[in-house]
Coordinates of C-alpha atoms in Angstrom, one line a residue:
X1 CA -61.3 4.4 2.8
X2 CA -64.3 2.8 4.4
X3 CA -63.6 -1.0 3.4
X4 CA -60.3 -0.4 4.5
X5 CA -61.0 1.0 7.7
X6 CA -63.2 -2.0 8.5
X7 CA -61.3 -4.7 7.2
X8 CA -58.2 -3.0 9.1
X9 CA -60.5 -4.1 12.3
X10 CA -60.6 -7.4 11.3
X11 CA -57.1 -7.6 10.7
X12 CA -56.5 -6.4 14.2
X13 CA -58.7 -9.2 15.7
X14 CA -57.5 -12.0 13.3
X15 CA -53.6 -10.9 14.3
X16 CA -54.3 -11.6 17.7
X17 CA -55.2 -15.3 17.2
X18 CA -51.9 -16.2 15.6
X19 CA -49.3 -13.5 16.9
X20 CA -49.2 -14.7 20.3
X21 CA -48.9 -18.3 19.5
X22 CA -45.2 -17.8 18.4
X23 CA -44.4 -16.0 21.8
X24 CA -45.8 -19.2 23.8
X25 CA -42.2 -20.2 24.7
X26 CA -40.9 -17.1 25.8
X27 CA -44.0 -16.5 27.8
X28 CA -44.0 -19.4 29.4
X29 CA -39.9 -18.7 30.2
X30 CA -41.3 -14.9 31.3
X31 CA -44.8 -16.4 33.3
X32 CA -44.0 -19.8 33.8
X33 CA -47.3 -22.1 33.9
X34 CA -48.3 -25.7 32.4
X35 CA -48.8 -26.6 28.9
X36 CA -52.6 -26.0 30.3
X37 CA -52.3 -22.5 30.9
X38 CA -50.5 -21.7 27.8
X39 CA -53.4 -23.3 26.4
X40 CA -55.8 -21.0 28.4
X41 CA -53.7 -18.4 27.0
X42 CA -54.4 -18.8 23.6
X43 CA -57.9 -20.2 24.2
X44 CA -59.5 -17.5 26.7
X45 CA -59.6 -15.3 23.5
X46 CA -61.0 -17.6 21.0
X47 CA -63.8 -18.9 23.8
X48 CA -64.8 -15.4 24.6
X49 CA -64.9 -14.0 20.9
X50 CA -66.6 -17.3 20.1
X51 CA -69.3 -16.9 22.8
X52 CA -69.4 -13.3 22.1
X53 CA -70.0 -13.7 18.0
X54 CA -73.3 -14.1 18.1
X55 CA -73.7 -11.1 20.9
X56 CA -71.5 -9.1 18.7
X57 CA -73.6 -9.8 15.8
X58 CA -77.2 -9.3 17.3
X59 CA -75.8 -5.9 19.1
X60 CA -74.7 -4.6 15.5
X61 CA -77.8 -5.4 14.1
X62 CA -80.0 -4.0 17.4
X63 CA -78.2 -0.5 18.2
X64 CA -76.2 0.6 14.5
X65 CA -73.4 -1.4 12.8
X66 CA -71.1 1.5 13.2
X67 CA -71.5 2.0 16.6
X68 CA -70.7 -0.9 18.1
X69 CA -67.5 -1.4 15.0
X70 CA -66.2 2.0 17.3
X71 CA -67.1 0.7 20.6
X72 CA -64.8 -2.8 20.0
X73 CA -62.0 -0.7 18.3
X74 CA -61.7 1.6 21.1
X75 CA -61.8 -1.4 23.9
X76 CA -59.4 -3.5 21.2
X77 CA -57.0 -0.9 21.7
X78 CA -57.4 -0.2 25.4
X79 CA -57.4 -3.9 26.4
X80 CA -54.2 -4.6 24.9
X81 CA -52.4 -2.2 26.3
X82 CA -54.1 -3.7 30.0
X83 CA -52.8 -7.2 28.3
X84 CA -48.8 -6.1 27.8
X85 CA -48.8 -5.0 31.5
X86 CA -50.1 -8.3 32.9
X87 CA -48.5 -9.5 35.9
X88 CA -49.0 -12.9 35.7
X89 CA -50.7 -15.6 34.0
X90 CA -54.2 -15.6 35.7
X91 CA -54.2 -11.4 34.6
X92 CA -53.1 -12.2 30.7
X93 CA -55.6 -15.3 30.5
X94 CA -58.4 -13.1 31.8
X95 CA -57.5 -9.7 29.8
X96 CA -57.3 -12.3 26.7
X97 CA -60.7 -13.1 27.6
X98 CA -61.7 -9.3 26.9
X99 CA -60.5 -9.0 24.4
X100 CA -62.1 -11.5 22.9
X101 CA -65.3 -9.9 23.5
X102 CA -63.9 -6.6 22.4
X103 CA -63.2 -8.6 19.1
X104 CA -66.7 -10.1 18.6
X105 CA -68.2 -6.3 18.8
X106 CA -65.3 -5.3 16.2
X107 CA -66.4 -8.7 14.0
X108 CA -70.1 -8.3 14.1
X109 CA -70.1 -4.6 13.6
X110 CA -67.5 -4.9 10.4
X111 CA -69.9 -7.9 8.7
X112 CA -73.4 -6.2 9.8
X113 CA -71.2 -2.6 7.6
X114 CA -70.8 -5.0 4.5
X115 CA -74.4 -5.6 3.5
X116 CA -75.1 -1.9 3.7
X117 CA -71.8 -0.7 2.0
X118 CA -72.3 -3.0 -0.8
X119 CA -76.2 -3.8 -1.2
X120 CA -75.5 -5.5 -4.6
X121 CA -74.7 -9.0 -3.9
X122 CA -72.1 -9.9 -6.5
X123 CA -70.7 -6.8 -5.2
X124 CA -70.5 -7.8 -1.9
X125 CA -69.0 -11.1 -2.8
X126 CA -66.0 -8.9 -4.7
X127 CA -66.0 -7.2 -1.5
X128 CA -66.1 -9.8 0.8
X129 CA -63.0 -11.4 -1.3
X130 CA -60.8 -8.1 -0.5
X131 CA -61.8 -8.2 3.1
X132 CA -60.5 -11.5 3.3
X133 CA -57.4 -10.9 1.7
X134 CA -57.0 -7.9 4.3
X135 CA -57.4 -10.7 7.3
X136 CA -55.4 -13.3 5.0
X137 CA -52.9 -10.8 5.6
X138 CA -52.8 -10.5 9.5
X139 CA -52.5 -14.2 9.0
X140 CA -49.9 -13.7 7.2
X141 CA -48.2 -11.1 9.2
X142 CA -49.3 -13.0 12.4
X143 CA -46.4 -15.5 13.0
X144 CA -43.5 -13.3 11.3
X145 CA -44.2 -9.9 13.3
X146 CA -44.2 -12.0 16.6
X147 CA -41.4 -14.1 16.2
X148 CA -39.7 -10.5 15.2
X149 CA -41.0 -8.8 18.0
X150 CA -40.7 -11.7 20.4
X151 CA -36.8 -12.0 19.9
X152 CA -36.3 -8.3 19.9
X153 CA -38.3 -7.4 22.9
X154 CA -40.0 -10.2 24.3
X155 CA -44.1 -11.1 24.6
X156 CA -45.4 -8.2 25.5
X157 CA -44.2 -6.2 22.9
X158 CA -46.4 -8.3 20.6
X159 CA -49.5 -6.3 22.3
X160 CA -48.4 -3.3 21.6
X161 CA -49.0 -3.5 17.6
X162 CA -52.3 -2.9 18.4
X163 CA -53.4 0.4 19.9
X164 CA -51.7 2.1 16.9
X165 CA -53.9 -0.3 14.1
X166 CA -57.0 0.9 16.1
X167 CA -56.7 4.6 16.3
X168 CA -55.8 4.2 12.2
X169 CA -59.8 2.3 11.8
X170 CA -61.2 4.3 13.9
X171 CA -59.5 7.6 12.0
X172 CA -61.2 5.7 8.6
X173 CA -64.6 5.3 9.8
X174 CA -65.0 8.4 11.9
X175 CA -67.7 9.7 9.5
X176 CA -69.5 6.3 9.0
X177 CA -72.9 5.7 10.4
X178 CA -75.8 2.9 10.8
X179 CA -79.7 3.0 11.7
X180 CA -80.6 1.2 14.4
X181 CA -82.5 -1.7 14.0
X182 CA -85.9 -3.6 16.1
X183 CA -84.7 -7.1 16.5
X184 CA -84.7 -7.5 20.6
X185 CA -81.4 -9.8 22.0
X186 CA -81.8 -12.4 24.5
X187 CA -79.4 -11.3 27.0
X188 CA -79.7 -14.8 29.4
X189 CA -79.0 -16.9 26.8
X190 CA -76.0 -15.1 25.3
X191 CA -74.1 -15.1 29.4
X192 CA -75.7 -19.1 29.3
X193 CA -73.8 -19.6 26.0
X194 CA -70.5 -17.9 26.7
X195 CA -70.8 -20.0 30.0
X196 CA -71.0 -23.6 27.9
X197 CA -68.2 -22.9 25.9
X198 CA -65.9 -21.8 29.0
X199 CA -67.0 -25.4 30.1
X200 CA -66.6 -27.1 27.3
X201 CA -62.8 -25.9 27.2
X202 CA -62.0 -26.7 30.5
X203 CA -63.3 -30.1 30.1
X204 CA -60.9 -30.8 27.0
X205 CA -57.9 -29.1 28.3
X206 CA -57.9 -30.2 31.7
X207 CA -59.5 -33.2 31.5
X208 CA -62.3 -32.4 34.0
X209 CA -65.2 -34.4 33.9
X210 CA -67.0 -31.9 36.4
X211 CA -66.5 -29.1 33.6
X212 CA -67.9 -31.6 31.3
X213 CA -70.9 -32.5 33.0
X214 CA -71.4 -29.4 34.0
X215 CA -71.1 -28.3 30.1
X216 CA -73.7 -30.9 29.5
X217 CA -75.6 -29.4 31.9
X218 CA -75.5 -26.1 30.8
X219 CA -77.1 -27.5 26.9
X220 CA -79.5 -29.1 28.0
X221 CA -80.8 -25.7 30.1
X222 CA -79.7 -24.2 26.6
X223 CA -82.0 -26.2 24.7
X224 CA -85.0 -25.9 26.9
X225 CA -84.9 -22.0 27.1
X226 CA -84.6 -22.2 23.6
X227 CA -87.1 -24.4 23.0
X228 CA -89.1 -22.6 25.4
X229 CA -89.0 -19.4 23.3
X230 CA -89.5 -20.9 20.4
X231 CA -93.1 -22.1 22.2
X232 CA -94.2 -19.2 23.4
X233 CA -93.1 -17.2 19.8
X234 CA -96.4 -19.1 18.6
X235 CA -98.4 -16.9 20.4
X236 CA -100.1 -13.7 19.9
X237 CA -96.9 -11.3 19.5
X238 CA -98.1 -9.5 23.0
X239 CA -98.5 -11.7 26.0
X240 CA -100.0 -10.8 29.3
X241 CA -96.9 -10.0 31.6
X242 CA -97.9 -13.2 34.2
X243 CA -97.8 -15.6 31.0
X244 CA -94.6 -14.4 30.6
X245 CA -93.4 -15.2 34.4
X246 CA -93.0 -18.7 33.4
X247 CA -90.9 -18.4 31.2
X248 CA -86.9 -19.0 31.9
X249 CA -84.6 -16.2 33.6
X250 CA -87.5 -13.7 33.3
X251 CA -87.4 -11.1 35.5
X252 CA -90.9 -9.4 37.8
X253 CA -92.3 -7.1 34.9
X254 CA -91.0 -9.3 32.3
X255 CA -88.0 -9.1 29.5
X256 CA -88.5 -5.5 27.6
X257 CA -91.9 -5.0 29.2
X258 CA -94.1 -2.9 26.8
X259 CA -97.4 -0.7 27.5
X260 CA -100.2 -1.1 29.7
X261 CA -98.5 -4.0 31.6
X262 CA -98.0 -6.2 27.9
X263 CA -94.2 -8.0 27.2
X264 CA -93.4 -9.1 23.5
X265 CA -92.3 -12.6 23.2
X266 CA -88.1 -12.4 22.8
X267 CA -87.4 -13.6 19.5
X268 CA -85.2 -16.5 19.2
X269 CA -81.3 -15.9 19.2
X270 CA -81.0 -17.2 15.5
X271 CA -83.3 -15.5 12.7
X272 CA -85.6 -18.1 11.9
X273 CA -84.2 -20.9 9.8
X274 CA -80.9 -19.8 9.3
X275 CA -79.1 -22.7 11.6
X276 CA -81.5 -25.3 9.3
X277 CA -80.4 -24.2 5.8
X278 CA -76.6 -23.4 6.8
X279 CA -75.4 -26.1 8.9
X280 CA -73.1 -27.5 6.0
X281 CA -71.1 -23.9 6.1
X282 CA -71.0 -24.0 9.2
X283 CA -69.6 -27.3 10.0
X284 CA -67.2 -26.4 7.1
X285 CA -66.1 -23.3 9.1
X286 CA -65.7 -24.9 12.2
X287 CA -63.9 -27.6 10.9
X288 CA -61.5 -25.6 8.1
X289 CA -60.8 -23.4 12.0
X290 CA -60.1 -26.5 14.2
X291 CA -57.6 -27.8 11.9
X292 CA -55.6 -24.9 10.7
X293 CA -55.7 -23.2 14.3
X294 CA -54.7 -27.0 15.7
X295 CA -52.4 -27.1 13.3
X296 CA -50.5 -24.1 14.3
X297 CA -50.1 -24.4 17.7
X298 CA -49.0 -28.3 17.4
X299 CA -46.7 -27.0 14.3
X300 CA -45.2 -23.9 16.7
X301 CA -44.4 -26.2 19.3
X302 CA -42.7 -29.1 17.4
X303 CA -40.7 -26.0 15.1
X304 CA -39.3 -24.3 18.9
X305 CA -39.5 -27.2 21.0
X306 CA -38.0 -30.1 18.7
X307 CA -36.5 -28.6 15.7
X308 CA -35.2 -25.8 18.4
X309 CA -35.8 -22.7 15.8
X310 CA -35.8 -19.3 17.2
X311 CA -39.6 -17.4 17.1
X312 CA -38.4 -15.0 14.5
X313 CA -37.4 -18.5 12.5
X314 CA -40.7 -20.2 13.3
X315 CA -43.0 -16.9 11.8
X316 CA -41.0 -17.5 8.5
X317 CA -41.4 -21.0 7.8
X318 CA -45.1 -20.8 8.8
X319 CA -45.3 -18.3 5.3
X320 CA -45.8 -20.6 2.8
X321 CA -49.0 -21.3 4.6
X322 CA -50.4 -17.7 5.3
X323 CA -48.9 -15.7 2.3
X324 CA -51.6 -17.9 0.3
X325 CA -54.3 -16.3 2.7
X326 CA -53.7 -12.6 1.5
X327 CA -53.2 -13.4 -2.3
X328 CA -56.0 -15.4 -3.3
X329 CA -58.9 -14.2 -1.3
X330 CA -59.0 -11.4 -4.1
X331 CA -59.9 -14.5 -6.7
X332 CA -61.9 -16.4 -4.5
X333 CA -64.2 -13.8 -4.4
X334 CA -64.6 -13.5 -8.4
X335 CA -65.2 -16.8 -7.9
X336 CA -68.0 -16.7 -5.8
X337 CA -69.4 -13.9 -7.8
X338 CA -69.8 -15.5 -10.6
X339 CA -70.1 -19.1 -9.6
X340 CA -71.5 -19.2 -6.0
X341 CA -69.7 -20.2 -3.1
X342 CA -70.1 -23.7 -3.5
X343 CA -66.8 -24.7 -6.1
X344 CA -64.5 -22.8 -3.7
X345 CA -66.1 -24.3 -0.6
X346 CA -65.5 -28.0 -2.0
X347 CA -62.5 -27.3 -4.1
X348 CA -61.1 -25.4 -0.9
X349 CA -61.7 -28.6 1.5
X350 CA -59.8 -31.0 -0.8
X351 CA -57.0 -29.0 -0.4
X352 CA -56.7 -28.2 2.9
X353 CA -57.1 -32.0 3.7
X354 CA -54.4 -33.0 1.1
X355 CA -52.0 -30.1 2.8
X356 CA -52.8 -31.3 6.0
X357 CA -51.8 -35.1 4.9
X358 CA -48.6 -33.8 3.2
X359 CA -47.0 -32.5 6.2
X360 CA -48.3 -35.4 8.4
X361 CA -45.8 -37.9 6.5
X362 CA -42.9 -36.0 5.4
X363 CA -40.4 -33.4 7.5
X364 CA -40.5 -30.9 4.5
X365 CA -43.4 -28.7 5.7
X366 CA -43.1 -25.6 2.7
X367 CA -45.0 -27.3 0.0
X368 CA -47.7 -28.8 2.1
X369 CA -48.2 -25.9 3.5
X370 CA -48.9 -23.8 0.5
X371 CA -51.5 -26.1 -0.5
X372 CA -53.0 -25.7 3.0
X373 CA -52.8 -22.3 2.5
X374 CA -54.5 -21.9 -0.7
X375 CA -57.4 -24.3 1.2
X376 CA -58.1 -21.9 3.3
X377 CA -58.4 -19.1 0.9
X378 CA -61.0 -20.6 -0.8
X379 CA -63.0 -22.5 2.0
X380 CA -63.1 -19.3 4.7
X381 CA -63.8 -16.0 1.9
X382 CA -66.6 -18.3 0.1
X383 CA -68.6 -19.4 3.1
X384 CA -68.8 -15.6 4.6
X385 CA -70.0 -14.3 1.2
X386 CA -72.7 -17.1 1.0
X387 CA -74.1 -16.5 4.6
X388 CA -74.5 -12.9 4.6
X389 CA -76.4 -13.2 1.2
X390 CA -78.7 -16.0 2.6
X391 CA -79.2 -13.5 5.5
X392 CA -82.5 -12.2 6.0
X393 CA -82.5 -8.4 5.8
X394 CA -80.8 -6.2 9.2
X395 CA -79.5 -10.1 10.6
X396 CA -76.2 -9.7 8.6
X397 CA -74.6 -8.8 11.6
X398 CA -76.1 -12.0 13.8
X399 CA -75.7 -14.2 10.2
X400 CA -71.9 -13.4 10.0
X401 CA -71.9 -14.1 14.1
X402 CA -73.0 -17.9 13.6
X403 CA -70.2 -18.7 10.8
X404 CA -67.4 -16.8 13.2
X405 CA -69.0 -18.1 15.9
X406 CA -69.0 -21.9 14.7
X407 CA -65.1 -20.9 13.2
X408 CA -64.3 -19.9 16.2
X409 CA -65.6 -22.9 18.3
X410 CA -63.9 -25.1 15.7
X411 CA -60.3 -22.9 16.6
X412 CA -60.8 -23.8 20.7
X413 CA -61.4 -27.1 20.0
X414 CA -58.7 -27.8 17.4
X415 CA -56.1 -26.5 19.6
X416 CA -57.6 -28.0 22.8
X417 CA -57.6 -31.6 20.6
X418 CA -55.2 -31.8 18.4
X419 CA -52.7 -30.3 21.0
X420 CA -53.4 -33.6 23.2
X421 CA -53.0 -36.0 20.6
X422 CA -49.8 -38.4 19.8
X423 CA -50.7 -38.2 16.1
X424 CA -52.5 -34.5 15.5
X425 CA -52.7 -34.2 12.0
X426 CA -53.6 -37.0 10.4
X427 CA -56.7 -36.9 12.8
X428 CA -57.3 -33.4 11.4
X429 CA -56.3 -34.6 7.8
X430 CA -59.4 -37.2 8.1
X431 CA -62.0 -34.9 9.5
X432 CA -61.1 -32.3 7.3
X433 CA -61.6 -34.9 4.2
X434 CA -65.2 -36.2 5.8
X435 CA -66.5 -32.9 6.3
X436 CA -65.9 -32.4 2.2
X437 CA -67.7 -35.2 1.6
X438 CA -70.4 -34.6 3.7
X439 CA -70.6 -30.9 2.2
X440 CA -70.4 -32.1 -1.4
X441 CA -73.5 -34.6 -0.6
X442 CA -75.8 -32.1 0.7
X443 CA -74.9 -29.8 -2.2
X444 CA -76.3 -32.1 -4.6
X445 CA -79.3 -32.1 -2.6
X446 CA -79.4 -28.0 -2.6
X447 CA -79.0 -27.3 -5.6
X448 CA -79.8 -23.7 -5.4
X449 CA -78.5 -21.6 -2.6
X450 CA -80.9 -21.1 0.4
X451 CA -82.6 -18.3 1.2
X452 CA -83.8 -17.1 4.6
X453 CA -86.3 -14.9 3.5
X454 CA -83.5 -12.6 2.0
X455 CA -84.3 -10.9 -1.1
X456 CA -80.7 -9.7 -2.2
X457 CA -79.7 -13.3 -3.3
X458 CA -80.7 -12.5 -6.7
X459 CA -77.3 -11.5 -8.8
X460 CA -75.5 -14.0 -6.8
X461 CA -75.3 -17.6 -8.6
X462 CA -76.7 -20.4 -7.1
X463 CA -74.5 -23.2 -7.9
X464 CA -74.4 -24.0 -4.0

């Protein structure tokens, strides 16, 4: 009852990325607004859970897992309702925007509850595989409930699926509970990230070179803080309060001052090492999210627009790509279990970029779109059961928040590209075949899966 309390979470965030993507015509008939602000539409989310992943992650981890899995359901529920009553498109855009935050508190809280659920790892990797078939399914159930919905009674409807789905998790897990853990979060530099991404999509959708300076802008400042931390996290672990004035965005008595006038040094927003030994998993995530969520708004567009299907037509021809997603999850993770996540990563990656080539040259999409299907059912349940057992122990929460968090930076940007792009998916065919290559090279240079100072690892196989 648990797992599928929390996994129903999930599937409530995961729904939202792909069920309003079918209703983009009939809101823009309802709204009006550019191709731009249907853009913003869809994007708003995905930039503020993006931003919020790693926030989501570290507040999981900080105050109790279970908490904060409530506190996101609860605003999940409320905001949509806020979201089916919006006025106009400014109001949706920016209630999208919560909930996108409400769904990086429901994300972390869910991945920081499946370490302590399942403490055994080949367990958790069997777990991890049924969670994912759970999402697969709102992927599934994504395009075909709002083309349904949207022809019966228009967009807003389309919000309304979720209240009900979060009083039924919340009902699950009332009973559920987590410790609270020590690691301290950076506030500044969560706001300063959520603020570069904002940037970074404006610059791409709009073409604004002030967002994109600005964007650079806000890195660099990124960086140095960082950097900055990283610096002063040499030092003694208390400071005296005035060495601490000199540090970035610190306030007069310091960030979290302690006794007698003393500050601890904030710890860095990533657990140390984790971005250096999981880059590869994370550049497959982001990559495996920019061309399937690219892929589906340039698809939804060309199905309505150009092949002039109805919404309720466009949801079923997009299931031979997401039935794949709640099916084989459940063998990916045997998979892992018993081989690591490295086969399904690679094996994953040459499928989605062959999928992603087959609909690019030919008009008959079902084929091509199981194979992309079955892709991404091996590359996404793999990679989350290899970074939460690399975690170091009470980080699964900010572990699982990097690989959504790079997924999710991969989604903006692949609907922000490929949706301004003559020739969208062989571009996303091609990136999607380097990244395998590149993943497959560093593999043979790893080849044991890395550890962050985790000691569950063992009973998972390395074969990385």
């Amino acid at each position: 009852m648990k797992m599928f309390g929390f996994s129903l979470a999930y599937f409530l965030v995961i729904l939202d990325t792909t069920v309003l993507t079918i209703a983009l015509p009939d809101l823009r008939t309802s709204l009006g607004g550019s191709l731009a602000g249907q853009q913003w539409v869809v994007n708003a989310y995905t930039v503020a859970f993006a931003a919020s992943l790693l926030t989501g992650g570290a507040v999981a981890d900080r105050y109790g897992a279970a908490r904060i899995f409530k506190i996101g359901v609860t605003a999940f529920g409320v905001i949509s309702l806020l979201s089916a009553a919006a006025p106009h498109l400014g109001a949706l855009v920016a209630a999208r925007a919560l909930l996108g935050v409400a769904g990086a508190l429901c994300t972390g809280g869910s991945l920081a509850l499946l370490p302590e659920l399942f403490p055994n790892p080949a367990a958790r990797a069997r777990a991890t595989g049924l969670w994912a078939a759970i999402t697969g399914t709102a992927l599934a159930a994504g395009p075909l409930l709002g083309g349904l919905l949207v022809d019966q009674y228009g967009w807003r409807a389309v919000f309304l699926l979720n209240p009900p789905i979060a009083l039924i998790s919340l009902l699950a897990m009332r009973r559920v509970s987590s410790p609270r853990g020590h690691r301290l979060i950076d506030w500044w530099v969560q706001a300063l990230a959520c603020v570069l991404l904002g940037l970074l999509a404006e610059a791409l959708i709009d073409s604004s070179p002030v967002a994109g300076v600005s964007a650079l802008v806000a890195l660099v400042v990124l960086v140095l803080v960082e950097r900055r931390k990283a610096l002063a996290d040499r030092r003694p672990p208390f400071v005296e309060v005035q060495a601490d004035r000199r540090l970035p965005f610190v306030g007069r008595r310091g960030l979290f001052a302690g006794r007698r006038g003393h500050a601890p040094v904030l710890p860095p927003v990533l657990p140390g090492g984790l971005l250096a030994v999981t880059w590869p998993e994370l550049l497959a995530g982001m990559v495996a999210n920019f061309a399937f969520s690219g892929a589906l708004f340039v698809l939804t567009l060309f199905l309505q627009d150009t092949r002039h299907l109805t919404p309720l037509a466009t949801g079923l021809a997009f299931l031979p790509l997401t039935l794949p997603m709640t099916v084989n999850p459940l063998l990916t993770g045997r998979l892992v279990a018993r081989y690591g996540p490295r086969p399904p990563i690679l094996g994953g990656l040459v499928l989605l970029a062959t999928g992603l080539a087959g609909v690019s040259l030919t008009d008959y999409l079902a084929p091509w779109l199981v194979v992309m299907g079955f892709g991404l059912s091996f590359v996404l349940p793999a990679l989350m059961a290899g970074i939460l057992t690399s975690a170091p122990t009470g980080t699964a929460g900010t572990a699982g928040g990097v690989l959504n968090a790079s997924r999710q930076v991969g989604a903006t940007l692949g609907v922000a590209v490929l949706g301004g792009l003559s020739h969208p998916l062989p571009v996303a065919a091609i990136l999607t075949a380097l990244t395998c290559v590149c993943y497959g090279v560093m593999g043979r240079a790893r080849r044991t899966m890395p550890t962050v100072g985790s000691p569950g690892t063992a009973g998972l196989p390395a074969g990385k």
